[in-house]
PDB file of C-alpha atoms in Angstrom:
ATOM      1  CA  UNK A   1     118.140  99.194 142.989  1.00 47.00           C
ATOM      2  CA  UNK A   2     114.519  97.928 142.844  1.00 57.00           C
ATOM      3  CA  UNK A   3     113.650  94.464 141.685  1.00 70.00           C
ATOM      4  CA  UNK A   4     111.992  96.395 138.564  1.00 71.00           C
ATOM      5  CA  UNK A   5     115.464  97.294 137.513  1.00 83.00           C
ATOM      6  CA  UNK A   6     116.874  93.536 138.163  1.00 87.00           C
ATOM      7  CA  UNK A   7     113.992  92.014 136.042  1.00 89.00           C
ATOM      8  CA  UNK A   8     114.838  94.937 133.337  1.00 90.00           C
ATOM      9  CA  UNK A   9     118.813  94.436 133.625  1.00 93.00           C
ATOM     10  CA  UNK A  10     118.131  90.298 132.900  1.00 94.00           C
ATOM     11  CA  UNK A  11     115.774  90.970 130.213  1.00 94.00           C
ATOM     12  CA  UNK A  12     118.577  93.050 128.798  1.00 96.00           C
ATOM     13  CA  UNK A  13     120.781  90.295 129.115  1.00 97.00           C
ATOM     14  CA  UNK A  14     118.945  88.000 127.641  1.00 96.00           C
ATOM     15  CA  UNK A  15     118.271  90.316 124.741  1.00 97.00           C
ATOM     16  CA  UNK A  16     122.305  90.196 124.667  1.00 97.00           C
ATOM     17  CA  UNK A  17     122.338  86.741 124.696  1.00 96.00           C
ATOM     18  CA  UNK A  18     119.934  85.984 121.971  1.00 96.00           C
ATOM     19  CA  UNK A  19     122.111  88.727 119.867  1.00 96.00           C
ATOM     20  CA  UNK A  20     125.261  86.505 120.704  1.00 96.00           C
ATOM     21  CA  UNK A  21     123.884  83.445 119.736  1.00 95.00           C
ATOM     22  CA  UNK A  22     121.585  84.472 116.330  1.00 94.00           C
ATOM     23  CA  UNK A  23     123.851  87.688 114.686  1.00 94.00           C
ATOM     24  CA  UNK A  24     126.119  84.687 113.595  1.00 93.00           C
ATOM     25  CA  UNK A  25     124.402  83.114 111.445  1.00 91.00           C
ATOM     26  CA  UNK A  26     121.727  85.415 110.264  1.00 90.00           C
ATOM     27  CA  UNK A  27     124.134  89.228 109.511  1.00 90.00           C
ATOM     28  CA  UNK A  28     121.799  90.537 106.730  1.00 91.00           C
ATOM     29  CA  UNK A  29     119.645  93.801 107.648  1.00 93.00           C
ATOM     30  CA  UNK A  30     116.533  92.180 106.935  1.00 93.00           C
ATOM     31  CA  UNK A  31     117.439  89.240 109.705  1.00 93.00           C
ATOM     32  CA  UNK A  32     119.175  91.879 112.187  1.00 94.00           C
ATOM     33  CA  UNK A  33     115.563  93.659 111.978  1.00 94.00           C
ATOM     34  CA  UNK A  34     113.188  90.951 112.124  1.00 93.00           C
ATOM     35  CA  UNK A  35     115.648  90.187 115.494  1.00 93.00           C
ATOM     36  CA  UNK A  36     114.582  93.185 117.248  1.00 94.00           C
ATOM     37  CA  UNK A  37     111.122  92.777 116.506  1.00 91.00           C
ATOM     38  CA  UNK A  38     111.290  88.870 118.176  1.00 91.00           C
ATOM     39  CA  UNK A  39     113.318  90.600 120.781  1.00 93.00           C
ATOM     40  CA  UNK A  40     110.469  92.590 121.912  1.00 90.00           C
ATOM     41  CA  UNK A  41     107.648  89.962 121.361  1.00 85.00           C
ATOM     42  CA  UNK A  42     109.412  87.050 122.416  1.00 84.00           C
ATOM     43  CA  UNK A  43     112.348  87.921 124.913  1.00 84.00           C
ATOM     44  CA  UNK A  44     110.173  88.138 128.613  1.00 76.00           C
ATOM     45  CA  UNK A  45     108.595  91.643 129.056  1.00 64.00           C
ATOM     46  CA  UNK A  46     108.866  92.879 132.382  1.00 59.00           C
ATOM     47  CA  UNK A  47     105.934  94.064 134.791  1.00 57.00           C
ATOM     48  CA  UNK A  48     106.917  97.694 133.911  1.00 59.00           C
ATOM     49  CA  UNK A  49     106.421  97.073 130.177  1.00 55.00           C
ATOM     50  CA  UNK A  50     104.531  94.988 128.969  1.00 53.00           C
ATOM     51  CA  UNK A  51     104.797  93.718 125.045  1.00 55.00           C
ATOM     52  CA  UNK A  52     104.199  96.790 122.957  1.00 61.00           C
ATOM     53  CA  UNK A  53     103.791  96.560 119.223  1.00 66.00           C
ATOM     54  CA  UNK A  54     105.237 100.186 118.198  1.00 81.00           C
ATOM     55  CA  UNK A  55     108.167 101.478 118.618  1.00 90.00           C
ATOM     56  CA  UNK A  56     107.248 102.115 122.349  1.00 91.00           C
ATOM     57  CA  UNK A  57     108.140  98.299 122.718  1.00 91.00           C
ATOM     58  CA  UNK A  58     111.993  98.817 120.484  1.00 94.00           C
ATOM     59  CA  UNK A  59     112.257 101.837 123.114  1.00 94.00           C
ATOM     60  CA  UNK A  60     111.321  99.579 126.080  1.00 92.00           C
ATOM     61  CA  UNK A  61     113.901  96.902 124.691  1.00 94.00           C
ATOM     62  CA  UNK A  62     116.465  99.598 124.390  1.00 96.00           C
ATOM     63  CA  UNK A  63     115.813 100.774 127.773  1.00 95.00           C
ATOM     64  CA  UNK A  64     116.355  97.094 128.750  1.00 95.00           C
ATOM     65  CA  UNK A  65     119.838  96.685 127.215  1.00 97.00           C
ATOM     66  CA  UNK A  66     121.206  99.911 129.057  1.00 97.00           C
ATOM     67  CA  UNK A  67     119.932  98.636 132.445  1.00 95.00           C
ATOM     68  CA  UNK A  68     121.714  95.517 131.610  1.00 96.00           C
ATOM     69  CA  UNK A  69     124.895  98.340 130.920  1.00 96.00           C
ATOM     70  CA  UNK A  70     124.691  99.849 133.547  1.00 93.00           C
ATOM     71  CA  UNK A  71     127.715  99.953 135.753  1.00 90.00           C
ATOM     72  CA  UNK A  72     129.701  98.438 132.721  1.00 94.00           C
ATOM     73  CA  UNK A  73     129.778 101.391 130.634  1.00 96.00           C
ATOM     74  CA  UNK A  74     127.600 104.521 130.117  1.00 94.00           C
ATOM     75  CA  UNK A  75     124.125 104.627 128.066  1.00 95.00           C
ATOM     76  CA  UNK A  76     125.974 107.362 126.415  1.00 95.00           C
ATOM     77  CA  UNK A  77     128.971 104.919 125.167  1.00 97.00           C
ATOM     78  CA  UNK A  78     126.581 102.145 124.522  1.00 98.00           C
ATOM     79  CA  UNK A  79     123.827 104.620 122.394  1.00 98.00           C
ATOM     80  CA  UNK A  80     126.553 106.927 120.490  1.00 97.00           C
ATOM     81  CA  UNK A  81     128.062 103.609 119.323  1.00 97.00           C
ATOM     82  CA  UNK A  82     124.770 101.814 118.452  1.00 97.00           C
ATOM     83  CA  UNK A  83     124.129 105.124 116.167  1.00 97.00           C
ATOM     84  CA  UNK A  84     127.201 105.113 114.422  1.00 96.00           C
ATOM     85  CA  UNK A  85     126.405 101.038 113.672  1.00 95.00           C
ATOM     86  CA  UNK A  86     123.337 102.402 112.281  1.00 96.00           C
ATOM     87  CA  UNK A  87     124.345 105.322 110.111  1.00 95.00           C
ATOM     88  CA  UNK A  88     127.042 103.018 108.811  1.00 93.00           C
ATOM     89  CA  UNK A  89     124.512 100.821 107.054  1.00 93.00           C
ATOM     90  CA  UNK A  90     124.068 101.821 103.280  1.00 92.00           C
ATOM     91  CA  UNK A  91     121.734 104.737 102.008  1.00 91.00           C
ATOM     92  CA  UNK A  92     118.271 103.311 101.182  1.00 90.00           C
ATOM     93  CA  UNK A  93     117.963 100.255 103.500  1.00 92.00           C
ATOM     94  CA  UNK A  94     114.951 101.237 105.907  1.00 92.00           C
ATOM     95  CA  UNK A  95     113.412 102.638 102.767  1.00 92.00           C
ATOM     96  CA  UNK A  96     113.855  99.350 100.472  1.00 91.00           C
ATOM     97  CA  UNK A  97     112.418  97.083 104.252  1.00 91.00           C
ATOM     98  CA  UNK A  98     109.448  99.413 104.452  1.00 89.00           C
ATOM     99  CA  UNK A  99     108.461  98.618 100.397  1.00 90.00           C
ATOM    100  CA  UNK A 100     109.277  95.197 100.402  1.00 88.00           C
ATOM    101  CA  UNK A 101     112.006  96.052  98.195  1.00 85.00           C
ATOM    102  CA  UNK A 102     115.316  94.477  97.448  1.00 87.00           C
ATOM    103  CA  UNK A 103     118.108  95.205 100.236  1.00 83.00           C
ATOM    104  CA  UNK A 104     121.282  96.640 100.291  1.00 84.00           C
ATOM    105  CA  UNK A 105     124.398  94.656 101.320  1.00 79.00           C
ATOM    106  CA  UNK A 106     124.511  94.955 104.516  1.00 76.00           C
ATOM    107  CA  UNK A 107     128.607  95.875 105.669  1.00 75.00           C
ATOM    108  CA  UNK A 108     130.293  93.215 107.664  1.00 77.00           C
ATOM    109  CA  UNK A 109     128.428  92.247 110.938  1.00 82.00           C
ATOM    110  CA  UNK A 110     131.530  91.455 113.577  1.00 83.00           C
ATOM    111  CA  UNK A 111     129.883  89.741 116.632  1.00 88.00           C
ATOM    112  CA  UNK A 112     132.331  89.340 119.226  1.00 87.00           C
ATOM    113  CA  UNK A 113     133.253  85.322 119.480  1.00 87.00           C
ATOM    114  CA  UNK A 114     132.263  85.255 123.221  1.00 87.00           C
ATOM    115  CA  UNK A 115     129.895  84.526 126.037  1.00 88.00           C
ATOM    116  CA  UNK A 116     130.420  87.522 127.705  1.00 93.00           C
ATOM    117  CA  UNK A 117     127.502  89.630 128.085  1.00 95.00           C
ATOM    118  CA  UNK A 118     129.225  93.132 129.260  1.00 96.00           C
ATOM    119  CA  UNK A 119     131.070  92.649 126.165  1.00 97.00           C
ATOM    120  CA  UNK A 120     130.557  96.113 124.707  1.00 97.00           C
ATOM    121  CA  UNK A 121     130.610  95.036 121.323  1.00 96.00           C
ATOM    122  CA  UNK A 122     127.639  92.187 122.377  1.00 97.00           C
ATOM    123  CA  UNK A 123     126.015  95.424 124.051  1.00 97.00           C
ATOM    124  CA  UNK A 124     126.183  97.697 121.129  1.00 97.00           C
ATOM    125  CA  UNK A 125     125.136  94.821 118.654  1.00 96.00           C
ATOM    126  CA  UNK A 126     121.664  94.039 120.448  1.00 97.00           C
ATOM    127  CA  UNK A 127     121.456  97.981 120.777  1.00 98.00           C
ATOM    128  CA  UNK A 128     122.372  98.610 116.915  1.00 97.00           C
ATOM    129  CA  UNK A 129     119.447  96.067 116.015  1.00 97.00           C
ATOM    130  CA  UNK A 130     116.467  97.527 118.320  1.00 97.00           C
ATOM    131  CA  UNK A 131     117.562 101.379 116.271  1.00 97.00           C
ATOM    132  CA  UNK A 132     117.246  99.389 113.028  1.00 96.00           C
ATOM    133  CA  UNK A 133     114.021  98.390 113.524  1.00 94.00           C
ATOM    134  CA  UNK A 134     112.672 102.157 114.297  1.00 94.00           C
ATOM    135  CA  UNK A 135     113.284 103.526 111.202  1.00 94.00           C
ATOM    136  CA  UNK A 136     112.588 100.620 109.114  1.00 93.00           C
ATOM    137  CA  UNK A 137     108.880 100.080 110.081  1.00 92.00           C
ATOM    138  CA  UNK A 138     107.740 103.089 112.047  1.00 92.00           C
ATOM    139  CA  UNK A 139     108.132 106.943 111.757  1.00 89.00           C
ATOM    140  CA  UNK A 140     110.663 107.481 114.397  1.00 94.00           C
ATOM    141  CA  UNK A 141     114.683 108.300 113.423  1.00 95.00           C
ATOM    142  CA  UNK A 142     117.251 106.047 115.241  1.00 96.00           C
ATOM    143  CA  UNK A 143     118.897 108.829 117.176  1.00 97.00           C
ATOM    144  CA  UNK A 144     115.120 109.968 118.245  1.00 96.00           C
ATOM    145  CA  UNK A 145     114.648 106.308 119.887  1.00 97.00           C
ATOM    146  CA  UNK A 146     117.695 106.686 121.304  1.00 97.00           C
ATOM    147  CA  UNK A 147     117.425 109.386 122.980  1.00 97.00           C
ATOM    148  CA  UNK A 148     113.468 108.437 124.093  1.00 96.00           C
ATOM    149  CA  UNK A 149     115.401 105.462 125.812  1.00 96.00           C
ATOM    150  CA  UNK A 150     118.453 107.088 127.137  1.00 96.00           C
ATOM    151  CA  UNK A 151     115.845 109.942 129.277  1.00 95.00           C
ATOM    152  CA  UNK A 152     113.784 106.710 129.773  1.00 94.00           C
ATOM    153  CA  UNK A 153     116.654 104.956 131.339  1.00 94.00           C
ATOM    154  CA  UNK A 154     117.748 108.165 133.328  1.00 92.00           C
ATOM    155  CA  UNK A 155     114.669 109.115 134.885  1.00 90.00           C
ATOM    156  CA  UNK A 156     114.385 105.477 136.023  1.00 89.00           C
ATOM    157  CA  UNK A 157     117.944 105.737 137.327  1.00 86.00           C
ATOM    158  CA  UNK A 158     117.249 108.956 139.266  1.00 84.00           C
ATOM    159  CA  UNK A 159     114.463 107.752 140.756  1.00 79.00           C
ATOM    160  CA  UNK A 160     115.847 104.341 142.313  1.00 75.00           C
ATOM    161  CA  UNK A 161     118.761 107.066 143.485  1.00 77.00           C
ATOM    162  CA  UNK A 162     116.526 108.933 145.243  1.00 77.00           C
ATOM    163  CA  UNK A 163     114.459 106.220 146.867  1.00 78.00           C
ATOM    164  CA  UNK A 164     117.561 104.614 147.600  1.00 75.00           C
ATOM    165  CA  UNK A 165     119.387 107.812 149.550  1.00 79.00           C
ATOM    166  CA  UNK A 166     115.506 108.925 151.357  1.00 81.00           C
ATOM    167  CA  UNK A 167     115.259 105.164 153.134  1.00 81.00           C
ATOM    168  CA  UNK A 168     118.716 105.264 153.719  1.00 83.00           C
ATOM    169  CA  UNK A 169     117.914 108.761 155.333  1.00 82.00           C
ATOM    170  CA  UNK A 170     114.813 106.801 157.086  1.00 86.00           C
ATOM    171  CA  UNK A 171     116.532 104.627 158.624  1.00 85.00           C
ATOM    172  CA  UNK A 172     119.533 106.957 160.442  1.00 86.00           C
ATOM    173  CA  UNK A 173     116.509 108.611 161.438  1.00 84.00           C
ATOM    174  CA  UNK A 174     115.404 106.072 163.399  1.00 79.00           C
TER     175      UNK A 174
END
């Protein structure tokens, strides 16, 4: 895999990371979404993307996480339960953050008590917060971001496949 990837997989983690550490003490849906927004302005953007302030930049976050996945568990797995996290969360509560208005409760937020960052449940967490923040501020569904990450992510994987299998194909060559 390219060093593009690496520097995407550790900005992943570190997006995991930060969830570990901050979901703890701040669970409500306003904190969760102002997360994912400091997530993608603060957390080091990579070469391939650099700080975005729409939802290209939650996508390119996203993206992030499932590199740092990858080989732990499928962007399928990690995305499908991200979007049930999200459609979980009560009716109204992207409206009542777009208007300023007074949120819902937000259900119980279980972060996994650990350091691990291939914990699924740590995956899925930082995951669950960059679909929050679609919805809530721009005019883009959570299972639309989703998937704009998950071909994002695959068409990145593909192509550090193929490079991979034509130099290894150079070199026999040779």
């Amino acid at each position: 895999m390219s060093d593009i990837y690496a520097e995407r997989a550790a900005r992943g983690a570190e997006i995991v990371h930060e969830y570990l550490q901050q979901a703890p003490s701040y669970p409500g849906i306003s904190d969760r979404i102002m997360r994912a927004n400091w997530y993608v302005g603060e957390v080091k953007a990579t070469s391939a993307d650099p700080w975005s302030e729409d939802e290209t930049g939650l996508r390119d976050g996203l993206v992030d996480v499932l590199h740092h996945g990858d080989g732990w568990f499928t962007p399928n797995a990690i995305l499908d339960a991200a979007i049930s996290a999200v459609d979980a969360l009560p009716a109204g509560w992207a409206e009542a953050y777009r208007s300023y208005g007074t949120m819902p409760q937000s259900p119980t937020l279980d972060v996994p008590e650990t350091g691990d960052l291939h914990d699924f449940d740590a995956i899925v967490g930082a995951a669950t917060e960059l679909l929050m923040a679609g919805p809530s501020q721009y005019d883009v569904t959570a299972n639309s971001l989703a998937d704009e990450a998950e071909t994002r992510f695959m068409d990145e994987i593909e192509a550090a496949r193929f490079n991979a299998v034509r130099t290894a194909r150079e070199a026999a060559a040779s």
